[in-house]
Coordinates of C-alpha atoms and ligand atoms in Angstrom, one line a residue:
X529 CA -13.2 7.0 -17.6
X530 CA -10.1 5.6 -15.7
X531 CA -11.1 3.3 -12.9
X532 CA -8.2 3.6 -10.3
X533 CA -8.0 1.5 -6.5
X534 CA -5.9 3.3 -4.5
X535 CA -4.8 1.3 -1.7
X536 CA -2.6 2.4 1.3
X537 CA -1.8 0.5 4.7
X538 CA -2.6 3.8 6.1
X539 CA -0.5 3.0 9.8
X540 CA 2.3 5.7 9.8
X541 CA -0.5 8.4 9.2
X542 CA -2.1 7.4 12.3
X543 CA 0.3 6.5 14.4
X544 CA 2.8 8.8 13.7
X545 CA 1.8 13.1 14.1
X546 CA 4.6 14.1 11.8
X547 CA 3.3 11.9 9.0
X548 CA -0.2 13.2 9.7
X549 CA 0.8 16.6 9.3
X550 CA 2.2 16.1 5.6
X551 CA -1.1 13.7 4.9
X552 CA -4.3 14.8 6.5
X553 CA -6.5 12.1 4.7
X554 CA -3.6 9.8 4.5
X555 CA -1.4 8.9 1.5
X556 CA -4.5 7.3 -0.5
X557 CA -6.2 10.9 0.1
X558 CA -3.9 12.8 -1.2
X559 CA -3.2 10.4 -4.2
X560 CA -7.0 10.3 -5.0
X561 CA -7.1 14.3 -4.6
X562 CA -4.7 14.9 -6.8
X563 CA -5.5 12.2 -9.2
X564 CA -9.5 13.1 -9.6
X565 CA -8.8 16.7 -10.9
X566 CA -8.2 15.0 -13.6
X567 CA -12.3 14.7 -14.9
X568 CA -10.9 11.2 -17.1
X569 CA -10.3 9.5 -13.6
X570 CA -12.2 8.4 -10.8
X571 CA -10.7 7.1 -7.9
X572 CA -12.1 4.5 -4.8
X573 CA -9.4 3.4 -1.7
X574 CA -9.1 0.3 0.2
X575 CA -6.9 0.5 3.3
X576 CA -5.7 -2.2 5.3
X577 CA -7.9 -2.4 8.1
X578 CA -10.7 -3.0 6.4
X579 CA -12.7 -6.1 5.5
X580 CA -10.5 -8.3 2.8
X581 CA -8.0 -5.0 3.1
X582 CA -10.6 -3.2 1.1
X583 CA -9.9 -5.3 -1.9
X584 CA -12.5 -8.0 -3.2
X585 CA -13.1 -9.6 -6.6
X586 CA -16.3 -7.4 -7.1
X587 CA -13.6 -4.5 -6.4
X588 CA -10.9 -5.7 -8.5
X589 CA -13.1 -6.6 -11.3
X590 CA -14.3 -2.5 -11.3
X591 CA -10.1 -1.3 -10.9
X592 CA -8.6 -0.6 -14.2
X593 CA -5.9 0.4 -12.3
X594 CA -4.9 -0.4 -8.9
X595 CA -2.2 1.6 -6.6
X596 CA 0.0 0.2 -4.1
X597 CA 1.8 2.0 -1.1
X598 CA 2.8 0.2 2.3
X599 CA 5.2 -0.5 4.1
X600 CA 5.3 -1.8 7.9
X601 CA 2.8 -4.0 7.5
X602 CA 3.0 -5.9 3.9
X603 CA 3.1 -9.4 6.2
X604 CA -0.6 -8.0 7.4
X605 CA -1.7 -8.1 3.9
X606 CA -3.0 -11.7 3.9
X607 CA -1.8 -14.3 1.0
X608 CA -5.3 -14.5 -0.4
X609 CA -5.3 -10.8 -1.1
X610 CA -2.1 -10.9 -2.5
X611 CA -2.9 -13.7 -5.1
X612 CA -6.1 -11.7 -5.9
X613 CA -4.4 -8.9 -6.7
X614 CA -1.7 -11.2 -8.8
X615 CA -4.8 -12.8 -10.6
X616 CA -6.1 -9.5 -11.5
X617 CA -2.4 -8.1 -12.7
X618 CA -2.0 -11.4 -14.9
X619 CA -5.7 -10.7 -15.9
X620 CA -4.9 -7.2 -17.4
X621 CA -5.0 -5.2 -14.3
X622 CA -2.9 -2.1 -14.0
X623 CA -0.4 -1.8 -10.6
X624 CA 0.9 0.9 -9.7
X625 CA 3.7 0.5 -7.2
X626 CA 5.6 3.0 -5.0
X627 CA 7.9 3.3 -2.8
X628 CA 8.3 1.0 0.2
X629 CA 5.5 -1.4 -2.1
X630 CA 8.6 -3.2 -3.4
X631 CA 8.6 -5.4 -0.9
X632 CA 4.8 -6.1 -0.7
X633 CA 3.1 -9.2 -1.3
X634 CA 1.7 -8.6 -4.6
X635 CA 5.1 -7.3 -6.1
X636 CA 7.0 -10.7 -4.8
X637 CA 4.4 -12.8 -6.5
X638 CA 4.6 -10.9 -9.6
X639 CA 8.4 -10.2 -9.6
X640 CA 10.0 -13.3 -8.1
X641 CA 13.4 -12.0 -6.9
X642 CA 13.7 -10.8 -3.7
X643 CA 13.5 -6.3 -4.4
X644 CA 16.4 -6.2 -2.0
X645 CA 17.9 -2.6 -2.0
X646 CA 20.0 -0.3 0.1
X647 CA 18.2 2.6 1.9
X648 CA 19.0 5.8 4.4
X649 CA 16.6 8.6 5.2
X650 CA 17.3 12.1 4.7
X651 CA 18.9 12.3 1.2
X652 CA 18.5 14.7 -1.7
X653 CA 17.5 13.1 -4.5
X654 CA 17.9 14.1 -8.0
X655 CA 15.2 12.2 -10.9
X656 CA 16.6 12.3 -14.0
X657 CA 14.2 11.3 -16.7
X658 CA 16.1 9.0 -18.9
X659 CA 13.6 7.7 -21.2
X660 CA 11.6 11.0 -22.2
X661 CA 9.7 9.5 -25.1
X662 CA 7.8 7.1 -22.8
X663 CA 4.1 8.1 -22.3
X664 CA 5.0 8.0 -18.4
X665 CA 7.5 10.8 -18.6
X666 CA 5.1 13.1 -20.5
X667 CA 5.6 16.8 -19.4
X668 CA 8.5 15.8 -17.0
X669 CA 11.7 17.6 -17.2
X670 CA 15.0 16.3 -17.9
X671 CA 15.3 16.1 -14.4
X672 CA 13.6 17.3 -10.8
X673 CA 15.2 17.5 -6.9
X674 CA 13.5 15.9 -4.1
X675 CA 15.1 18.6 -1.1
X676 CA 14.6 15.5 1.2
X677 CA 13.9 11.8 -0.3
X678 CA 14.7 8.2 1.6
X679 CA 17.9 7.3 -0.7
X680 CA 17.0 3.8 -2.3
X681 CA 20.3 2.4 -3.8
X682 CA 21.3 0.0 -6.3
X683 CA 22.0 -2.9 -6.5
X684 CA 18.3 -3.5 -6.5
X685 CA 17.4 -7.0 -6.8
X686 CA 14.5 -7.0 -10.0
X687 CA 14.1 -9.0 -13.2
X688 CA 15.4 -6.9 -15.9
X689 CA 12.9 -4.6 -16.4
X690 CA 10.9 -4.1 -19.6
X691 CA 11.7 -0.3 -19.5
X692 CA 13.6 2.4 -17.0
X693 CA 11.9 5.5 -17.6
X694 CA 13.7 7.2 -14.2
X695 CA 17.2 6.8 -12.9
X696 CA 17.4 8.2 -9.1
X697 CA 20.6 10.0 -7.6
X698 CA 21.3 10.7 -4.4
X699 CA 23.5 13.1 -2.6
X700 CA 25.4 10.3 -0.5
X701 CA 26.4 9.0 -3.9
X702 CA 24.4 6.3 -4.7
X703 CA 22.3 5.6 -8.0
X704 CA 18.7 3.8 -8.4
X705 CA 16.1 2.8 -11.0
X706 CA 13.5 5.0 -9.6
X707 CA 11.1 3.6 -12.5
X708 CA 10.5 0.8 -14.3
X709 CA 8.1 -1.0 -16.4
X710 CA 7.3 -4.7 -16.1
X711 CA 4.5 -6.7 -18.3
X712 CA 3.4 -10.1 -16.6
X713 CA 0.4 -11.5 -18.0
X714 CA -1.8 -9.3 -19.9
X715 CA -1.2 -6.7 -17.2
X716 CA 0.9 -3.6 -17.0
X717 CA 2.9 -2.6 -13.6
X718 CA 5.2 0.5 -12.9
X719 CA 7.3 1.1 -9.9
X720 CA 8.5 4.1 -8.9
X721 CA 10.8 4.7 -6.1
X722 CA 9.7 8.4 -4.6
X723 CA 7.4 8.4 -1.9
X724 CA 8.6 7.9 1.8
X725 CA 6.1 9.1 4.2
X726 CA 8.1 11.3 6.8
X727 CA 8.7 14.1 3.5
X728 CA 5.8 15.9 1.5
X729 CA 6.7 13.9 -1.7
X730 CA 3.1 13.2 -2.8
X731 CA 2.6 16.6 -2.9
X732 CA 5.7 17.5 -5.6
X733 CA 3.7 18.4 -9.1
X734 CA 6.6 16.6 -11.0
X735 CA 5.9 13.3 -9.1
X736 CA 1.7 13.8 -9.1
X737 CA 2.4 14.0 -13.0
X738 CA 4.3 10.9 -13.2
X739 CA 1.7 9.2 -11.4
X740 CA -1.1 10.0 -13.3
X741 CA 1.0 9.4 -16.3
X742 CA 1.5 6.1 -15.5
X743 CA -2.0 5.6 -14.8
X744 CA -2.9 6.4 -18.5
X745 CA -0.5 4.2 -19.7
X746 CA -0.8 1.0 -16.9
X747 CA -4.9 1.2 -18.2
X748 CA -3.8 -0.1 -21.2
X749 CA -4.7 -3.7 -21.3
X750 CA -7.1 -3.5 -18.2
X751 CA -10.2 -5.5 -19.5
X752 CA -9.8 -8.5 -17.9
X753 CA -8.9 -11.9 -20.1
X754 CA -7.0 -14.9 -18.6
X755 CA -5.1 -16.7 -20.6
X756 CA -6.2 -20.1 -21.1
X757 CA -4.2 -23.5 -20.8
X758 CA -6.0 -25.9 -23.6
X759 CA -5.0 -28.5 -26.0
X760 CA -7.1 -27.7 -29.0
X761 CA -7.6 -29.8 -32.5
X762 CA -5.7 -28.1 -34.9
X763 CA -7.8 -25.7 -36.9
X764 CA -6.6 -27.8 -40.0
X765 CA -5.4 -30.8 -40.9
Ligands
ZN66 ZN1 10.4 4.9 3.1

């Protein structure tokens, strides 16, 4: 069984009707919905709001892999949280990041650089699967549309990524990494760039199964082991 956190800053779904409309129980609901009819995963949330954001070492300890959306409010997310969460990742933790969660406090510790990008709402977006071998891409097509997507554009400011399983395109012209694959630590993290909150994306099949792919294969290393700093005899002389 597949331990997944799902955690969501759950503000636009409250604040905003529109959003509310597209996500009843709020992006971690629908995420967990679609995610748990899958009987090899079982899924807890955290939001924001709550105590420690929903997100303690007891928690952490239990997440094989953990899923990250905000947005508005990543300078909510205190820096204790966020360095849990980095512990965790370095640890062996799975992340899962998407969307607007390139600029959260969790992804700038792990990544470093700045995940600067260009953006503009109300674009088409094409996915074009690029790397169909990888175990994240299992059972996408060659490529899917996205009728209306937030257009996220290069140059996006990551390390080089270990893999680019999706390359986004967008009708205004620009192109994207839509996802990646990064190893820090003994952990696994994926980002994927679908998922703005004011169009139905978490409820396209296509992106659902990329998801839960990327679940499967961010699990991979999730028992927790922290790599030690020692100066040991030699083991002979
Ligand atoms: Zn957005």
């Amino acid at each position: 069984m597949i331990r997944v956190t799902v955690w969501n800053e759950y503000l636009h779904e409250i604040n905003q009707p529109e959003v509310a409309a597209i996500y009843p129980d709020g992006i971690h609901g629908c995420i967990k919905a679609f995610l748990e009819a899958n009987p090899e995963i079982t899924v807890k949330t955290a939001t924001l709001d709550m105590e420690n954001h929903g997100l303690t070492e007891e928690i952490l300890n239990e997440t094989d892999v953990l899923i990250w959306w905000g947005h508005m409010a990543h300078d909510k997310v205190s820096d204790e949280t966020a360095q849990l969460v980095q512990k965790h990742v370095l640890a062996g933790m799975g992340l899962v990041a998407l969307h607007s969660a390139h600029h959260s406090k969790p992804m700038k510790l792990l990544m470093g650089t700045t995940l600067n990008l260009k953006w503009r709402h109300g674009d088409r977006e094409r996915v074009w699967c690029i790397n169909p071998s990888h175990p994240i891409a299992k059972g996408i097509p060659e490529q899917f549309v996205l009728e209306k997507e937030e257009m996220y554009g290069e140059p996006f400011d990551i390390p080089e990524p270990d893999e680019t399983v999706f390359m986004g395109w967008f009708a205004g012209g620009e192109v994207f990494r839509s996802g990646v694959t990064f190893r820090r630590g003994k952990g696994r993290i994926f980002y994927f760039q679908p998922g703005h909150e004011e169009y139905p994306i978490y409820h396209d099949k296509n992106v659902q199964r990329v998801i839960e792919n990327a679940v499967f294969w961010a699990c991979g290393n999730s028992e927790r082991m922290e790599i030690i700093c020692e100066n040991p005899e030699p083991l002979e002389k």
